[in-house]
PDB file of C-alpha atoms and ligand atoms in Angstrom:
ATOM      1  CA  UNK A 736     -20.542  81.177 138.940  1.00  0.00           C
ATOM      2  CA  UNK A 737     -21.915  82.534 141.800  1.00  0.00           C
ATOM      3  CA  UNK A 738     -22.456  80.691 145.076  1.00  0.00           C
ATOM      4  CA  UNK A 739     -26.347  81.148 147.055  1.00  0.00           C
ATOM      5  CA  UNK A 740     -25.075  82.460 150.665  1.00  0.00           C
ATOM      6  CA  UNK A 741     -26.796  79.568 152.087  1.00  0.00           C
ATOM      7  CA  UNK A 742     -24.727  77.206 149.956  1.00  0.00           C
ATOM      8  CA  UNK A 743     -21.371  78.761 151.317  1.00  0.00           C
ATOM      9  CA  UNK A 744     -23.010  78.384 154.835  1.00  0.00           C
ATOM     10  CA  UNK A 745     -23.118  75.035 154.427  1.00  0.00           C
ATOM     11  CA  UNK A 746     -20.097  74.600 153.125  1.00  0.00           C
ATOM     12  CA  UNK A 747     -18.736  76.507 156.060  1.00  0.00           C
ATOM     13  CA  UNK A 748     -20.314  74.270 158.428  1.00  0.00           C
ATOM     14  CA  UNK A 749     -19.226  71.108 156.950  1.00  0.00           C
ATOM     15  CA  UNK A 750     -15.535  72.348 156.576  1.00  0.00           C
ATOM     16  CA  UNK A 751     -16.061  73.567 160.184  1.00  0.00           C
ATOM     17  CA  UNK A 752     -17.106  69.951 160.735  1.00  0.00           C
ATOM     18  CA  UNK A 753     -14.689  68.257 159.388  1.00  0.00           C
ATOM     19  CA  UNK A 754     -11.762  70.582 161.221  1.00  0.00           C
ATOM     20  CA  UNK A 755     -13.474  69.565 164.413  1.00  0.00           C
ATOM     21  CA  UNK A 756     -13.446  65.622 163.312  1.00  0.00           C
ATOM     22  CA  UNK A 757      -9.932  65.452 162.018  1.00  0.00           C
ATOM     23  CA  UNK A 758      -8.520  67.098 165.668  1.00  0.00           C
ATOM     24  CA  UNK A 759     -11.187  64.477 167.810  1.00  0.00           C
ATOM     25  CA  UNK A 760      -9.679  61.623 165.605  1.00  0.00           C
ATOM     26  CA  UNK A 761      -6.265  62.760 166.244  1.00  0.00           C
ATOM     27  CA  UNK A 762      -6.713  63.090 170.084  1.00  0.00           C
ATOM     28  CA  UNK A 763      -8.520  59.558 169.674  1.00  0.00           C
ATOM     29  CA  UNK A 764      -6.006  58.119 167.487  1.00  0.00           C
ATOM     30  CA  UNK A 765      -3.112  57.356 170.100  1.00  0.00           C
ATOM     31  CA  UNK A 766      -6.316  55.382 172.750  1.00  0.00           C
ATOM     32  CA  UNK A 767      -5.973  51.651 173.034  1.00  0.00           C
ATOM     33  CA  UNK A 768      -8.687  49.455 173.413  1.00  0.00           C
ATOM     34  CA  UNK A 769      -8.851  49.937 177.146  1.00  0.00           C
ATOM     35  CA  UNK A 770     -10.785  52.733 176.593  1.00  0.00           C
ATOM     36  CA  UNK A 771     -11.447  55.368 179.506  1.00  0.00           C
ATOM     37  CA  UNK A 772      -8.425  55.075 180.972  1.00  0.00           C
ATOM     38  CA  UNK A 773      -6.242  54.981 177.529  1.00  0.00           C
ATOM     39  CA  UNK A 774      -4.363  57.929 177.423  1.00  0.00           C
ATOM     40  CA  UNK A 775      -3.768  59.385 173.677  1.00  0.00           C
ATOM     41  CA  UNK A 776       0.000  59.227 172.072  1.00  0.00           C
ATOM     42  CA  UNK A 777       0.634  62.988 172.137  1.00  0.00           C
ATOM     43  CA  UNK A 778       4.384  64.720 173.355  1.00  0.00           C
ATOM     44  CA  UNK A 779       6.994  62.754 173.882  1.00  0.00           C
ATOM     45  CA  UNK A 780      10.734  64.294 174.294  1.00  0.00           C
ATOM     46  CA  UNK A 781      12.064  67.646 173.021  1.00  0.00           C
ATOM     47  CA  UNK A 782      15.323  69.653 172.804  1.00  0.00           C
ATOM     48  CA  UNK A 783      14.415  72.821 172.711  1.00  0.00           C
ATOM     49  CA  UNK A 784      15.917  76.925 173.883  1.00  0.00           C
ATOM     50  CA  UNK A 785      14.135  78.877 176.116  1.00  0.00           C
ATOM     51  CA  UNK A 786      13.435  82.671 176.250  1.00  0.00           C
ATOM     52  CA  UNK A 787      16.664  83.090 177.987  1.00  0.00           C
ATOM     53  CA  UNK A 788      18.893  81.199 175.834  1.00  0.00           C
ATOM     54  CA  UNK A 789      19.135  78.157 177.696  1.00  0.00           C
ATOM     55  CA  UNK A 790      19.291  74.549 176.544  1.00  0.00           C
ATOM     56  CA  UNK A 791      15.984  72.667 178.016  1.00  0.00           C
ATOM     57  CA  UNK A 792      14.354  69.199 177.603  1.00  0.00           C
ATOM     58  CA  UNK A 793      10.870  67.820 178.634  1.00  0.00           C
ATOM     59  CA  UNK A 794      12.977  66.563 181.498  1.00  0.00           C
ATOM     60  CA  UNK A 795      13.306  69.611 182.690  1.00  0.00           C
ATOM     61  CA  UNK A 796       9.595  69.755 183.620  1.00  0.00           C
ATOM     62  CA  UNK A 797       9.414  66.845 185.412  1.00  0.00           C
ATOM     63  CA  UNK A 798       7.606  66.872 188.763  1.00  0.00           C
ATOM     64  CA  UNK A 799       5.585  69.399 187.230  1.00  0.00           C
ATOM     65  CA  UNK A 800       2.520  69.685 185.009  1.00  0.00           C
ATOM     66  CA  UNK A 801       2.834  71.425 181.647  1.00  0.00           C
ATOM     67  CA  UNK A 802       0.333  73.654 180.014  1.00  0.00           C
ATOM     68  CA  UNK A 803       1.426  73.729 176.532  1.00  0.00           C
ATOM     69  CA  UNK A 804       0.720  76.004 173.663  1.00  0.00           C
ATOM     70  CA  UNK A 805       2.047  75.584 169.798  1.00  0.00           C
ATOM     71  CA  UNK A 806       1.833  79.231 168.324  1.00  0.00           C
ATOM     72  CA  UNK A 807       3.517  82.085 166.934  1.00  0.00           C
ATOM     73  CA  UNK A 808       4.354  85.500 168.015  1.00  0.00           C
ATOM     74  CA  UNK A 809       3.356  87.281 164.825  1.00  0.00           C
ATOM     75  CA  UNK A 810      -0.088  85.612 165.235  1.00  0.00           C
ATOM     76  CA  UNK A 811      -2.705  88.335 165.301  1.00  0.00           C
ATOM     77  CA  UNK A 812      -5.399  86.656 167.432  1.00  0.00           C
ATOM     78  CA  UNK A 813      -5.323  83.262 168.546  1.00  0.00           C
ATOM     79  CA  UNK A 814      -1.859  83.035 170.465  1.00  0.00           C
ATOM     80  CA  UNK A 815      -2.611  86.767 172.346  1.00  0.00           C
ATOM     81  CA  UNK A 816      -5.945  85.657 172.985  1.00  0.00           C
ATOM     82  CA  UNK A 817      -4.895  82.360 174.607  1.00  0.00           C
ATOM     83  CA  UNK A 818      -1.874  83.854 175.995  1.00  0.00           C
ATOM     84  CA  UNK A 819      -3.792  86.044 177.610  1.00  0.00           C
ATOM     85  CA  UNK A 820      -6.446  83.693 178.914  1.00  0.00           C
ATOM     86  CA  UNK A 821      -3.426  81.526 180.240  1.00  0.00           C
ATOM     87  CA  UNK A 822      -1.697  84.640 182.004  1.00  0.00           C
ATOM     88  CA  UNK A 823      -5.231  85.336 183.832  1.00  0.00           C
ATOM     89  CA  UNK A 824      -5.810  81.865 185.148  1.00  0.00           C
ATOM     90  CA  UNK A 825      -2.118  81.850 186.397  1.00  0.00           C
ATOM     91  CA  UNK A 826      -3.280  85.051 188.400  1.00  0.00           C
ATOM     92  CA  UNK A 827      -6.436  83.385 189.159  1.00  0.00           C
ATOM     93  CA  UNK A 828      -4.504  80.039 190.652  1.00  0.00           C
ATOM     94  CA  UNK A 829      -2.121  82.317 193.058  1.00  0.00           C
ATOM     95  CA  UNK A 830       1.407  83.125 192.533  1.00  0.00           C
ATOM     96  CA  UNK A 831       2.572  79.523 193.770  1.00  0.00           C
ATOM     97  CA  UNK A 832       0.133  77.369 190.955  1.00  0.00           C
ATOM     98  CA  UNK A 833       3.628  78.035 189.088  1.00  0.00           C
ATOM     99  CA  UNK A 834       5.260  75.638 190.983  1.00  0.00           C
ATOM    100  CA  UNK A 835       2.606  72.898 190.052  1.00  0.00           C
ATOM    101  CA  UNK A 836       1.781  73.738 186.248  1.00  0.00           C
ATOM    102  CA  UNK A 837       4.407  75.474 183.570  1.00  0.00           C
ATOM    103  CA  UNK A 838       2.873  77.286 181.079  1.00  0.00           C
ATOM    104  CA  UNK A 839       4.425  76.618 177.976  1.00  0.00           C
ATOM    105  CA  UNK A 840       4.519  78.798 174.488  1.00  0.00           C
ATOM    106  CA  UNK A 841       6.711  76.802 171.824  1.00  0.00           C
ATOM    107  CA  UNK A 842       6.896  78.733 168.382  1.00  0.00           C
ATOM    108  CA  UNK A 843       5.721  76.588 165.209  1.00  0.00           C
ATOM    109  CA  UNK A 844       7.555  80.148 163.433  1.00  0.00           C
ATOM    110  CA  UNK A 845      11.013  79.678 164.486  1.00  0.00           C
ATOM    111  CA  UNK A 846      13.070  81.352 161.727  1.00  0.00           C
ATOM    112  CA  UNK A 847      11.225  84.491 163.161  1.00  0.00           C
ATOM    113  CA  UNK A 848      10.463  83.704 166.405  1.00  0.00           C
ATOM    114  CA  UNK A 849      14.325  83.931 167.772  1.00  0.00           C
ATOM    115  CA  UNK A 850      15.399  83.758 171.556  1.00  0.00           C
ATOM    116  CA  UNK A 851      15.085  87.368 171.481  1.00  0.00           C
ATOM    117  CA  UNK A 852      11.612  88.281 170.282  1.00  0.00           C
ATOM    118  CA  UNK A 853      10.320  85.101 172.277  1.00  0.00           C
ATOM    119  CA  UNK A 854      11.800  86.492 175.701  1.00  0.00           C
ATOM    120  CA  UNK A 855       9.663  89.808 174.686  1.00  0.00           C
ATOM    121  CA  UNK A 856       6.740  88.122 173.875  1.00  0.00           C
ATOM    122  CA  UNK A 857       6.025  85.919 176.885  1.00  0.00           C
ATOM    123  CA  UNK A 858       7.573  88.171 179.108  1.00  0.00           C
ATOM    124  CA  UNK A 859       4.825  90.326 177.904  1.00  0.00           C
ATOM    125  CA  UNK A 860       1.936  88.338 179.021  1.00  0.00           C
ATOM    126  CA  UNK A 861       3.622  86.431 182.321  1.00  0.00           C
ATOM    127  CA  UNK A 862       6.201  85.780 183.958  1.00  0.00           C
ATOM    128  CA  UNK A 863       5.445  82.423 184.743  1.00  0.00           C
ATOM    129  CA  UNK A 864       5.515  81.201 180.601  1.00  0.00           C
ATOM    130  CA  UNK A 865       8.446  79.646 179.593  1.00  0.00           C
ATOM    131  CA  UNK A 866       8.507  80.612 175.849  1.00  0.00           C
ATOM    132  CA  UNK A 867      10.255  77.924 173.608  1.00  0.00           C
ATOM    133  CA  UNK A 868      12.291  78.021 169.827  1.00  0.00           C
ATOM    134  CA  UNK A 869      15.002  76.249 168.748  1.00  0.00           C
ATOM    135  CA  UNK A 870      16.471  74.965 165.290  1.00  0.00           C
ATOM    136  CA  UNK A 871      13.207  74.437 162.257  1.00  0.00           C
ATOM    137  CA  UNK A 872      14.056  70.517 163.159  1.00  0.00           C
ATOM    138  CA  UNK A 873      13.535  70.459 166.677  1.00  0.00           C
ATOM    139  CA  UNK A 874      10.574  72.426 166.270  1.00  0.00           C
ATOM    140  CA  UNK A 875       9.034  70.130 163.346  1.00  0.00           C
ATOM    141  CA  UNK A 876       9.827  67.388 166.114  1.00  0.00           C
ATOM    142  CA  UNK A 877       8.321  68.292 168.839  1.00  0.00           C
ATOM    143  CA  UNK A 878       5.336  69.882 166.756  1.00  0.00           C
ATOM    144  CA  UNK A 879       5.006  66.507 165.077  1.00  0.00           C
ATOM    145  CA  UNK A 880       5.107  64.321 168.732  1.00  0.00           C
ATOM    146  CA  UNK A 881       1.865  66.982 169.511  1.00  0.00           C
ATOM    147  CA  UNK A 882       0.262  66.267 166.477  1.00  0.00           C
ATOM    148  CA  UNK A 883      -0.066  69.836 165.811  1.00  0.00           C
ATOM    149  CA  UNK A 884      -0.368  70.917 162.243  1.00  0.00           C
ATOM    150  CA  UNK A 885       1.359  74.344 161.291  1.00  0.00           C
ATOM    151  CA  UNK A 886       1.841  75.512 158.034  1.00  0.00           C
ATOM    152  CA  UNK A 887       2.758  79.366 156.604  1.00  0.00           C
ATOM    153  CA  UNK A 888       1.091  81.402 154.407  1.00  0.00           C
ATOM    154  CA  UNK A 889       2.045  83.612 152.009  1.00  0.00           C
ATOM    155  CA  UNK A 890       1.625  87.417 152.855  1.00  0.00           C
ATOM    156  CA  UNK A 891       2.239  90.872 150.978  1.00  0.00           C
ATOM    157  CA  UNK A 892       5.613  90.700 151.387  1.00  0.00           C
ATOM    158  CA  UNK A 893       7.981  87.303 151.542  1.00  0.00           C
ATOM    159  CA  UNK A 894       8.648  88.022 155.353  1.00  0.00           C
ATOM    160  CA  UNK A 895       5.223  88.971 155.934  1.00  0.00           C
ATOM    161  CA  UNK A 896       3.797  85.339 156.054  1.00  0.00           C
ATOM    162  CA  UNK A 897       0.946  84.569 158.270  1.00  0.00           C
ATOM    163  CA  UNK A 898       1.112  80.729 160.471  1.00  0.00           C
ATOM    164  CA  UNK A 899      -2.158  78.423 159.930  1.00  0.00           C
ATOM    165  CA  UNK A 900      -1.698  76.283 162.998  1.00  0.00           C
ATOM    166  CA  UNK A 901      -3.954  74.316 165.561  1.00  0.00           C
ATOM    167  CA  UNK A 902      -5.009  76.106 168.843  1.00  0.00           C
ATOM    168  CA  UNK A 903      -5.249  73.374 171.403  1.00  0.00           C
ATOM    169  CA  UNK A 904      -4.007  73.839 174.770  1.00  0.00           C
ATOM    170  CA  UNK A 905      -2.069  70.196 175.843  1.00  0.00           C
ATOM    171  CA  UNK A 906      -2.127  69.277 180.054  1.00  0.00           C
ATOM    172  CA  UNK A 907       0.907  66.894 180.039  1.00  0.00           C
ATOM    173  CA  UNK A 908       1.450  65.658 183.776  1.00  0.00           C
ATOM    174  CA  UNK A 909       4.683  65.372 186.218  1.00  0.00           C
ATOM    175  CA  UNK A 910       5.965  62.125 184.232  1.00  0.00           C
ATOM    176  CA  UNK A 911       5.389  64.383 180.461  1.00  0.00           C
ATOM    177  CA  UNK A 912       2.132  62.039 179.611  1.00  0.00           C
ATOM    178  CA  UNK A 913      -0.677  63.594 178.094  1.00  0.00           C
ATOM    179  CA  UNK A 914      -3.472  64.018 180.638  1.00  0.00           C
ATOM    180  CA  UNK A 915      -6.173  66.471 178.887  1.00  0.00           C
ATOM    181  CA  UNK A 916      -6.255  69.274 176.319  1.00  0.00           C
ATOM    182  CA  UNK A 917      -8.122  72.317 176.019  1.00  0.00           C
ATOM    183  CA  UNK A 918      -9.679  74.276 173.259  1.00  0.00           C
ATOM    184  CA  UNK A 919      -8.228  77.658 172.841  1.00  0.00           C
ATOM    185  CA  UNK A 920     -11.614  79.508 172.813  1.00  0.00           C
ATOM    186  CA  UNK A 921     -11.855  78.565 176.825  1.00  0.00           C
ATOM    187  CA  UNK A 922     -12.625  80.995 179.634  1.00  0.00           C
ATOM    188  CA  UNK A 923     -10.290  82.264 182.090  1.00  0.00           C
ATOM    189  CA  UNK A 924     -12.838  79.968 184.665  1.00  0.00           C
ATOM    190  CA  UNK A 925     -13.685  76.892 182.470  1.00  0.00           C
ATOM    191  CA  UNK A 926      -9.491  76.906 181.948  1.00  0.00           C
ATOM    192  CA  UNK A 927      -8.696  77.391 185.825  1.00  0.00           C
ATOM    193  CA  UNK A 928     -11.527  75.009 186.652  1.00  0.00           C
ATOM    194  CA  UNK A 929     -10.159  72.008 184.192  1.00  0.00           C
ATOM    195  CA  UNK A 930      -6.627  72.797 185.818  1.00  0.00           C
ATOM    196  CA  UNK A 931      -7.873  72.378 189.151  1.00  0.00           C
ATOM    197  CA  UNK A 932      -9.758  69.394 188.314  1.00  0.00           C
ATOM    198  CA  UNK A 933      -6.764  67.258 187.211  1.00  0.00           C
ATOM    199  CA  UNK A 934      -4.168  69.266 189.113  1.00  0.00           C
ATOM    200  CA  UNK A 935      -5.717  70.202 192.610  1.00  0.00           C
TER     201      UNK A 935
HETATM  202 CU1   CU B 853      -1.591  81.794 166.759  1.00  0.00          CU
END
């Protein structure tokens, strides 16, 4: 059976639709009935290794905002586009913005994504990102507490497997609370401007 183009265009727009939907609901899902001022159920605590081998927690990033990103390094366009975007608003915000907002890459890949290839990867993009991995457990945790959804598909070969996951750019504040998110596909100034807006 063949399919009329503009049939598959609409089907592309309503599966486009309902993508964009599911990922408002979930933001909307953790609000109370206080409304404005509810702030969503995403993060909570994580026990994760860092791209020099060390042991961190969320508490570790107390007193400072996080910018977090769920990705993988293999990833052939979203995670080195946002990367990038993230590396050129840290530039943008001055060399000290570091010591107000974190950038933060975990993996959602981390039988692949080892202390070793994640210290390359960031370190390739910024100093200032602190890439994360740790055990397939702590990363379903902490990927689950974000609501992100990540799941692998097959490639040509078994280790060749590509990462379907959600692209959505989490501001969590000094005491780890969620305070906005971002949608990867945001400029360098749209990105620095939202910072500044909730930072300073
Ligand atoms: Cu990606």
């Amino acid at each position: 059976m063949k399919f009329s183009r503009s049939l598959l265009a609409l089907m592309a727009v309503i599966v486009v639709a309902f993508v964009v939907l599911g990922v408002r609901l979930v933001i909307w899902s953790g609000q109370n009935s206080e409304g404005a001022k509810a702030i969503p159920a995403i993060g909570g605590p994580f026990q994760l290794t860092d791209h020099n081998g060390k042991a961190v927690s969320d508490r570790d990033f107390r007193n400072r905002y996080m910018l977090i990103f769920f990705g993988y390094t293999f990833c052939p366009d979203v995670c080195p586009t946002t990367l990038s975007t993230v590396t050129a608003v840290m530039e943008k915000l001055g060399p000290s913005y570091a010591k107000k907002v974190v950038p933060i890459f975990v993996t959602v890949d981390p039988e692949r994504d080892t202390v070793a290839v994640m210290k390359e990867y960031v370190g390739a993009f910024s100093p200032d990102i602190v890439g994360l991995t740790g055990s397939p457990d702590e990363v379903a945790k902490v990927a689950k507490e974000f609501k992100v959804y990540a799941a692998k598909v097959k490639g040509d070969r078994p280790e060749h497997y590509t990462v379907d996951h959600s692209a959505i750019l989490y501001l969590m504040g000094p005491d780890g609370k969620f305070v906005a998110h971002f949608t990867h596909g945001i400029s360098v100034d749209d990105l620095a401007a939202g910072l500044k807006k909730h930072v300073g």
